[in-house]
Structures are given as structure tokens and as C-alpha cells.
Amino acid sequence: MNVLVTGGAGYIGSHMVRVLLRAGHAVTVLDDLSAGHADSVPAGTRLVQADVRARDVVLPLLRDAKIDAIFHFASRIQVGESVRDPRLYYRDNLAAGVALLESALDAGVKRFILSSTAAVYGDPIRVPIDEDHPTVPVNPYGDTKLMLERVLASYARAYGLGYVALRYFNASGADVAAGIGERHDPETHLIPLVLEAALGKRELTVFGEDYATPDGTCVRDYIHVTDLAKAHLAALAYLDAGGASGAFNLGTGQGHSVREVLLCAEKITGRRVPYKVSARREGDPPILVASADRAKRLLGWVPERPLLDDIVADAWAWHTRA
Ligand code: UDP
């Protein structure tokens, strides 16, 4: 199929591009390079440097490349920033997503796969979290993703657009063979920060150790970025086979505390990970663990590298690449 990957120069998007190419799809990347890296797009893959709102670029692109499906990754991703400066999120995640959909509908694109987030659930009232858990986002980041999901649901009903929204838990790891991994600026995610601390590049701060969890630190569900990308591929096949539009969680169903991640990193790297403990970070629920049964059942998706050891080992191999 002819597919468009917005944000294909970013962390998850660039892994998606590899998975699509390996599956034989013809890929075009649309990325304004505000956060992505041109060198994360493989040689030979077309990179169109533009904003997803640029209708004069996007509409002809969708038509000329005869795009069958859009994978939409381009977005802002920082919870804290979304609280401090929410207009960025309503503008660049919600309004830009709606503008992209304008072009998609006008070009007759029938399949849309959205990069969504577990942040749509807000503070969990039960774990593991399934898709029927109430969606009450507690920050603008989660809110804008949920609003875009709602737009998609309306468009699916009215215009026959097929969509899948994939709600990620904690994306991590790297595609070592492809030479790509996580490089955000600023980096806010635990695993890369832990590995940079192991390399002596920064000091790690653990945000709170007084949570009602087994060791007092927050528990998260870390999922390998290539497994995430493979779920998107499965979602495309599912839509193509006439599967009903909707949202799916992506996680391993296995939780790990911040302290467990630290210990795992010390084991994998053979180095000490120095850290200090600070107060809790605002907006961090104690435990976020997915029930991904729906994705398993309907998409036929099972994570292939679910173990934290393997996720951290791949991230480490990328962080220490030559
Ligand atoms: N965390 C931490 N120190 C950091 C970054 C993250 O203790 O420098 C904790 C954070 O409080 C959370 C977990 O690590 O419990 C994962 O955070 P991350 O930002 O990677 O992902 P999130 O769960 O916010 O999506």
C-alpha cells in the first residue's frame, strides 16, 4: 500500500517507517523537522518537510502519491509542557490533526491510524487499564489526544473513514540494526535518562518514593518501540479486512517500578546509576499498566520483545553506538 507517516522523522514514527518498509509498503514521510531528525529517515524514503496543516502541500501529496493510509505521529508529547502552555497542544495536536483530516477526507483517504496515549485515561480507578476504563484526562496532552479520537469517531460514522487509535503506555527501546533510537530534546523519559546517568552524562532524579506501590516508586508498563510499530501494521491489516474502528491499548501488561528500571539498567550496563530522590512529579499516577487483550484478540498482536531486560539492552546498545 501507499502510506504516509506524519512525524516519520521522530522516535516512534521512524521505527514505524522501518516496519512498513520491511512489510513491503511504499512510504512517504511528512515531517516539519521541528522535533524529528532528517537522518532518522532511511535513505531512499521520500521526506516531505512540511507542517501537517499545509493543505497546499498535503492535499496534492495525498492525491499524487495515491495514499491509502495515514499513520499520524506528528505531535507534541510533553505532559508538563501541556500544563504550562496548553495552547501549543490544542493548536499542534488537536487543530493540526483536524486540519490533516480535512486534507485526508478531501483526498479520499479511507484509513487513519492515530498515535494516542494512555494519558487519555487520567488517574486510573483500576489496573490493569482496559479500553472501557473511563477517559478523564488530567492534562491537556491527554485531552487533545482524546479529543482527536472523538473527532475520528464522528468522521468514521459520518464519512466512512476507518480509524484505529493506539493508546501507548511507555514506549521505549530502539531498533539497533537500523541505527535509530530515542533522542528527544529535552529528554524527559525515564529509560534514556537512566542510561545517560549510567554514562555519567547527567544526574538522575527519582520523582517520589512514597507512592502506594511495592517499593514506593511509580510503576509503568514499558513497551518496545518496534512492538508498538508492529501493532500499527496489524491495525492497518485489521482495517483493510473490514475491522471496526476504535481504540486499542498497547502495553505488555507487565508493570515495573522506577527502582526496578534502575536496577535493570545497572545489570545491563554493568555500571552504577547514581540518583537522588525528589518530590513527586505533578500528574504522575502511581501505577499505569495496560490490559492489551483487545489488541491481542482483534489485531492478533503480541509483543515480541516484552522483557524489560531486552528493552533496556536495546536502548543501551543505541546509546553506546559507535
Ligand atoms: N521518572 C523519574 N525521573 C525522571 C523521569 C521519569 O523518576 O527523570 C519517573 C516518572 O515519575 C514516572 C516514570 O519514571 O513514574 C516514567 O516516566 P516517563 O516520563 O518516562 O513516562 P510517563 O510515565 O510520564 O509517560
Coordinates of C-alpha atoms and ligand atoms in Angstrom, one line a residue:
M1 CA 0.0 0.0 0.0
N2 CA 1.0 3.6 -0.3
V3 CA 1.2 5.1 3.1
L4 CA 2.0 8.4 4.7
V5 CA 3.8 8.6 8.0
T6 CA 3.5 12.0 9.7
G7 CA 6.2 12.6 12.2
G8 CA 8.2 9.8 10.5
A9 CA 11.5 11.5 11.4
G10 CA 10.6 11.3 15.1
Y11 CA 11.2 8.5 17.6
I12 CA 8.2 6.2 17.2
G13 CA 7.5 7.3 13.6
S14 CA 11.0 6.4 12.4
H15 CA 10.6 2.9 13.8
M16 CA 7.2 2.7 12.0
V17 CA 8.9 3.6 8.7
R18 CA 11.3 0.6 9.1
V19 CA 8.5 -1.8 9.9
L20 CA 6.4 -0.6 7.0
L21 CA 9.3 -0.8 4.5
R22 CA 10.1 -4.3 5.7
A23 CA 6.5 -5.3 5.1
G24 CA 6.8 -4.0 1.5
H25 CA 4.7 -0.8 1.7
A26 CA 5.6 2.4 -0.2
V27 CA 6.3 5.0 2.4
T28 CA 6.3 8.8 2.3
V29 CA 7.3 10.7 5.4
L30 CA 5.7 14.1 6.3
D31 CA 7.7 15.9 9.0
D32 CA 8.4 19.6 9.6
L33 CA 11.6 18.6 11.4
S34 CA 10.7 20.7 14.4
A35 CA 11.5 17.8 16.7
G36 CA 12.4 15.0 14.3
H37 CA 15.7 14.3 12.7
A38 CA 16.1 14.0 8.9
D39 CA 18.8 11.4 9.4
S40 CA 16.3 9.1 11.1
V41 CA 14.5 8.7 7.7
P42 CA 16.2 5.9 5.7
A43 CA 17.9 6.8 2.5
G44 CA 15.6 6.3 -0.4
T45 CA 12.5 7.1 1.5
R46 CA 10.8 10.3 0.4
L47 CA 10.8 13.0 3.1
V48 CA 8.4 16.0 2.6
Q49 CA 9.4 18.7 5.0
A50 CA 6.1 20.5 5.8
D51 CA 3.6 21.0 8.5
V52 CA 0.6 18.6 8.5
R53 CA -1.7 21.8 8.3
A54 CA -0.1 22.9 5.0
R55 CA -3.1 22.0 2.8
D56 CA -1.3 23.3 -0.3
V57 CA 1.4 20.6 0.2
V58 CA -0.6 17.8 1.9
L59 CA -3.6 17.6 -0.4
P60 CA -1.6 17.2 -3.6
L61 CA 0.8 14.9 -1.8
L62 CA -2.1 12.6 -0.8
R63 CA -3.5 12.6 -4.3
D64 CA -0.3 12.3 -6.3
A65 CA 1.2 9.5 -4.1
K66 CA -2.3 7.8 -4.1
I67 CA -2.0 7.5 -0.3
D68 CA -4.2 4.6 1.0
A69 CA -3.5 5.1 4.7
I70 CA -2.1 7.8 7.1
F71 CA -0.1 7.0 10.2
H72 CA -0.3 10.1 12.3
F73 CA 2.6 10.5 14.8
A74 CA 3.4 14.2 14.4
S75 CA 2.6 15.8 17.7
R76 CA 3.8 17.4 20.9
I77 CA 4.4 14.8 23.7
Q78 CA 5.3 16.5 26.9
V79 CA 2.8 16.4 29.7
G80 CA 4.4 19.1 31.8
E81 CA 4.6 21.5 28.8
S82 CA 1.0 20.8 28.0
V83 CA 0.0 22.0 31.5
R84 CA 2.2 25.1 31.4
D85 CA 1.4 26.2 27.8
P86 CA -1.8 24.3 26.7
R87 CA -2.4 26.4 23.6
L88 CA 0.6 24.6 22.0
Y89 CA -1.3 21.3 22.4
Y90 CA -4.8 22.4 21.3
R91 CA -3.1 24.1 18.3
D92 CA -0.5 21.5 17.3
N93 CA -2.1 18.2 18.4
L94 CA -5.9 18.9 18.1
A95 CA -6.3 21.6 15.5
A96 CA -3.4 20.3 13.3
G97 CA -4.9 16.8 13.5
V98 CA -8.3 18.2 12.3
A99 CA -6.6 20.1 9.5
L100 CA -4.8 16.9 8.4
L101 CA -8.1 15.1 8.4
E102 CA -9.6 17.8 6.2
S103 CA -6.9 17.0 3.6
A104 CA -7.4 13.3 4.2
L105 CA -11.2 13.4 3.6
D106 CA -10.8 15.6 0.6
A107 CA -8.3 13.3 -0.9
G108 CA -10.5 10.3 -0.2
V109 CA -8.1 8.6 2.2
K110 CA -10.0 5.8 3.9
R111 CA -7.7 4.6 6.7
F112 CA -6.2 6.6 9.5
I113 CA -4.1 5.3 12.4
L114 CA -3.6 7.6 15.3
S115 CA -0.7 7.7 17.8
S116 CA -2.6 8.1 21.0
T117 CA -1.8 7.6 24.7
A118 CA -2.6 6.1 28.0
A119 CA -2.9 9.7 29.2
V120 CA -6.5 9.7 27.8
Y121 CA -7.5 7.7 30.9
G122 CA -6.2 10.1 33.5
D123 CA -5.8 8.8 37.1
P124 CA -6.7 5.1 36.9
I125 CA -9.5 3.8 39.1
R126 CA -8.4 0.2 38.3
V127 CA -5.4 -1.5 36.9
P128 CA -4.7 -3.1 34.5
I129 CA -6.5 -0.5 32.4
D130 CA -8.7 -1.7 29.6
E131 CA -10.3 0.4 26.9
D132 CA -13.6 0.6 28.8
H133 CA -11.8 2.4 31.7
P134 CA -13.3 5.9 32.0
T135 CA -11.4 8.5 29.9
V136 CA -10.9 11.6 32.2
P137 CA -7.6 13.1 31.1
V138 CA -5.8 15.1 33.8
N139 CA -3.6 17.2 31.4
P140 CA -4.0 19.0 28.1
Y141 CA -1.7 16.4 26.4
G142 CA -4.1 13.5 27.1
D143 CA -7.1 15.8 26.5
T144 CA -6.0 16.7 23.0
K145 CA -5.4 13.1 22.1
L146 CA -8.8 12.1 23.4
M147 CA -10.5 15.0 21.5
L148 CA -8.8 13.9 18.3
E149 CA -10.0 10.3 18.9
R150 CA -13.6 11.7 19.3
V151 CA -13.2 13.6 16.0
L152 CA -12.2 10.4 14.3
A153 CA -15.2 8.5 15.8
S154 CA -17.5 11.2 14.4
Y155 CA -15.8 11.1 11.0
A156 CA -15.9 7.3 10.9
R157 CA -19.7 7.4 11.4
A158 CA -20.4 10.2 9.0
Y159 CA -17.8 9.7 6.3
G160 CA -16.9 6.1 6.4
L161 CA -13.3 6.8 7.5
G162 CA -11.7 3.7 9.1
Y163 CA -9.6 4.5 12.0
V164 CA -7.6 2.9 14.8
A165 CA -6.4 4.9 17.8
L166 CA -3.5 3.2 19.6
R167 CA -3.1 4.2 23.2
Y168 CA 0.5 3.7 24.1
F169 CA 1.8 3.0 27.6
N170 CA 5.6 3.7 27.9
A171 CA 7.3 3.5 24.6
S172 CA 11.0 2.6 24.9
G173 CA 13.9 0.7 23.4
A174 CA 15.5 1.1 19.9
D175 CA 15.9 -0.5 16.6
V176 CA 19.6 -1.2 16.9
A177 CA 20.1 -2.7 13.4
A178 CA 18.5 0.3 11.8
G179 CA 20.6 2.7 14.0
I180 CA 17.7 4.6 15.4
G181 CA 16.6 5.2 19.0
E182 CA 15.1 7.7 21.4
R183 CA 16.6 11.2 21.1
H184 CA 14.2 13.9 22.4
D185 CA 15.3 17.4 23.2
P186 CA 14.7 17.9 26.1
E187 CA 14.7 14.2 27.1
T188 CA 12.1 13.6 29.8
H189 CA 11.7 9.8 29.6
L190 CA 13.0 7.5 32.3
I191 CA 14.9 4.9 30.4
P192 CA 17.1 7.3 28.3
L193 CA 17.7 9.4 31.3
V194 CA 18.8 6.4 33.4
L195 CA 21.2 5.3 30.6
E196 CA 22.6 8.8 30.4
A197 CA 23.1 8.8 34.1
A198 CA 24.9 5.4 33.8
L199 CA 27.2 7.1 31.2
G200 CA 27.9 9.9 33.7
K201 CA 26.2 12.5 31.4
R202 CA 23.6 13.6 33.9
E203 CA 22.3 13.1 37.3
L204 CA 19.1 11.2 37.7
T205 CA 16.3 12.3 39.9
V206 CA 13.7 9.8 41.0
F207 CA 10.4 11.6 41.3
G208 CA 9.0 10.3 44.6
E209 CA 9.4 7.1 46.6
D210 CA 6.4 7.5 48.8
Y211 CA 3.8 6.0 46.5
A212 CA 1.5 3.2 47.5
T213 CA 3.5 0.7 45.4
P214 CA 5.6 -2.2 46.5
D215 CA 8.9 -0.2 46.6
G216 CA 7.3 3.3 46.8
T217 CA 8.3 4.3 43.3
C218 CA 5.9 4.6 40.3
V219 CA 5.0 1.6 38.2
R220 CA 4.8 1.8 34.4
D221 CA 4.3 -0.6 31.5
Y222 CA 7.3 -0.3 29.2
I223 CA 6.7 -1.5 25.7
H224 CA 9.3 -1.8 22.9
V225 CA 9.0 0.8 20.2
T226 CA 9.3 -1.8 17.4
D227 CA 6.5 -3.8 19.0
L228 CA 4.4 -0.6 19.0
A229 CA 5.2 -0.1 15.4
K230 CA 4.2 -3.7 14.6
A231 CA 0.8 -3.1 16.2
H232 CA 0.2 -0.2 13.8
L233 CA 1.0 -2.5 10.9
A234 CA -1.5 -5.0 12.4
A235 CA -4.0 -2.2 12.7
L236 CA -3.7 -1.4 9.0
A237 CA -4.3 -5.1 8.1
Y238 CA -7.3 -5.1 10.5
L239 CA -8.9 -2.0 8.9
D240 CA -8.2 -3.4 5.5
A241 CA -10.0 -6.6 6.4
G242 CA -13.1 -4.5 7.4
G243 CA -12.4 -4.3 11.1
A244 CA -14.5 -1.8 13.1
S245 CA -12.9 1.5 14.0
G246 CA -11.9 2.1 17.6
A247 CA -9.2 2.4 20.2
F248 CA -6.7 -0.2 21.5
N249 CA -4.2 -0.2 24.3
L250 CA -0.6 -1.1 23.6
G251 CA 1.5 -2.4 26.5
T252 CA 2.9 -5.6 27.8
G253 CA 0.6 -5.9 30.8
Q254 CA 3.7 -6.1 33.0
G255 CA 4.5 -3.2 35.4
H256 CA 8.0 -2.2 36.5
S257 CA 8.8 0.4 39.2
V258 CA 11.3 3.2 38.7
R259 CA 13.6 1.4 41.1
E260 CA 13.3 -1.8 39.0
V261 CA 14.3 0.1 35.9
L262 CA 17.3 1.5 37.7
L263 CA 18.4 -2.0 38.9
C264 CA 17.8 -3.4 35.4
A265 CA 19.9 -0.7 33.9
E266 CA 22.7 -1.4 36.3
K267 CA 22.6 -5.1 35.4
I268 CA 22.6 -4.4 31.7
T269 CA 25.2 -1.7 31.6
G270 CA 27.5 -3.1 34.3
R271 CA 27.6 0.5 35.7
R272 CA 26.2 2.2 38.7
V273 CA 23.3 4.6 38.1
P274 CA 23.7 7.4 40.6
Y275 CA 20.4 9.1 41.5
K276 CA 18.8 11.4 44.1
V277 CA 15.2 11.3 45.2
S278 CA 13.0 14.4 44.9
A279 CA 9.3 15.1 45.5
R280 CA 6.7 13.6 43.3
R281 CA 6.3 15.0 39.7
E282 CA 2.9 16.6 39.3
G283 CA 0.4 14.5 37.4
D284 CA 2.2 11.1 37.9
P285 CA -0.3 8.3 38.8
P286 CA 1.2 5.6 41.0
I287 CA 0.5 2.7 38.6
L288 CA -0.2 2.6 34.9
V289 CA -0.4 -0.9 33.5
A290 CA -2.2 -1.9 30.3
S291 CA -4.6 -4.6 29.6
A292 CA -3.8 -5.1 25.9
D293 CA -6.1 -8.1 25.5
R294 CA -8.2 -6.2 22.9
A295 CA -5.2 -5.7 20.6
K296 CA -4.2 -9.3 21.1
R297 CA -7.7 -10.5 20.3
L298 CA -8.7 -8.3 17.4
L299 CA -5.3 -7.2 15.9
G300 CA -3.6 -10.5 16.5
W301 CA -0.8 -8.5 18.1
V302 CA 1.6 -9.9 20.7
P303 CA 4.7 -8.0 21.8
E304 CA 7.8 -9.9 20.6
R305 CA 10.3 -8.2 23.0
P306 CA 8.2 -7.7 26.2
L307 CA 11.0 -8.1 28.7
L308 CA 12.4 -5.0 30.4
D309 CA 15.9 -6.5 30.1
D310 CA 15.6 -6.6 26.3
I311 CA 14.1 -3.2 26.1
V312 CA 16.9 -1.6 28.2
A313 CA 19.5 -3.7 26.4
D314 CA 18.4 -2.3 23.0
A315 CA 18.2 1.2 24.3
W316 CA 21.7 0.8 25.8
A317 CA 23.1 -0.6 22.5
W318 CA 21.8 2.5 20.8
H319 CA 23.0 5.0 23.4
T320 CA 26.5 3.5 23.2
R321 CA 26.6 3.1 19.4
A322 CA 29.9 3.9 17.7
Ligands
UDP1 N1 10.7 9.4 36.2 C1 11.7 9.7 37.2 N2 12.7 10.5 36.9 C2 12.8 11.1 35.7 C3 11.9 10.8 34.7 C4 10.9 9.9 35.0 O1 11.6 9.2 38.3 O2 13.8 11.8 35.5 C5 9.6 8.5 36.6 C6 8.3 9.2 36.4 O3 7.9 9.8 37.6 C7 7.4 8.0 36.0 C8 8.3 7.0 35.3 O4 9.6 7.5 35.6 O5 6.9 7.4 37.2 C9 8.2 7.1 33.8 O6 8.2 8.4 33.4 P1 8.3 8.8 31.8 O7 8.4 10.3 31.8 O8 9.4 8.0 31.2 O9 7.0 8.4 31.2 P2 5.4 8.7 31.6 O10 5.0 7.5 32.5 O11 5.4 10.0 32.2 O12 4.7 8.6 30.3

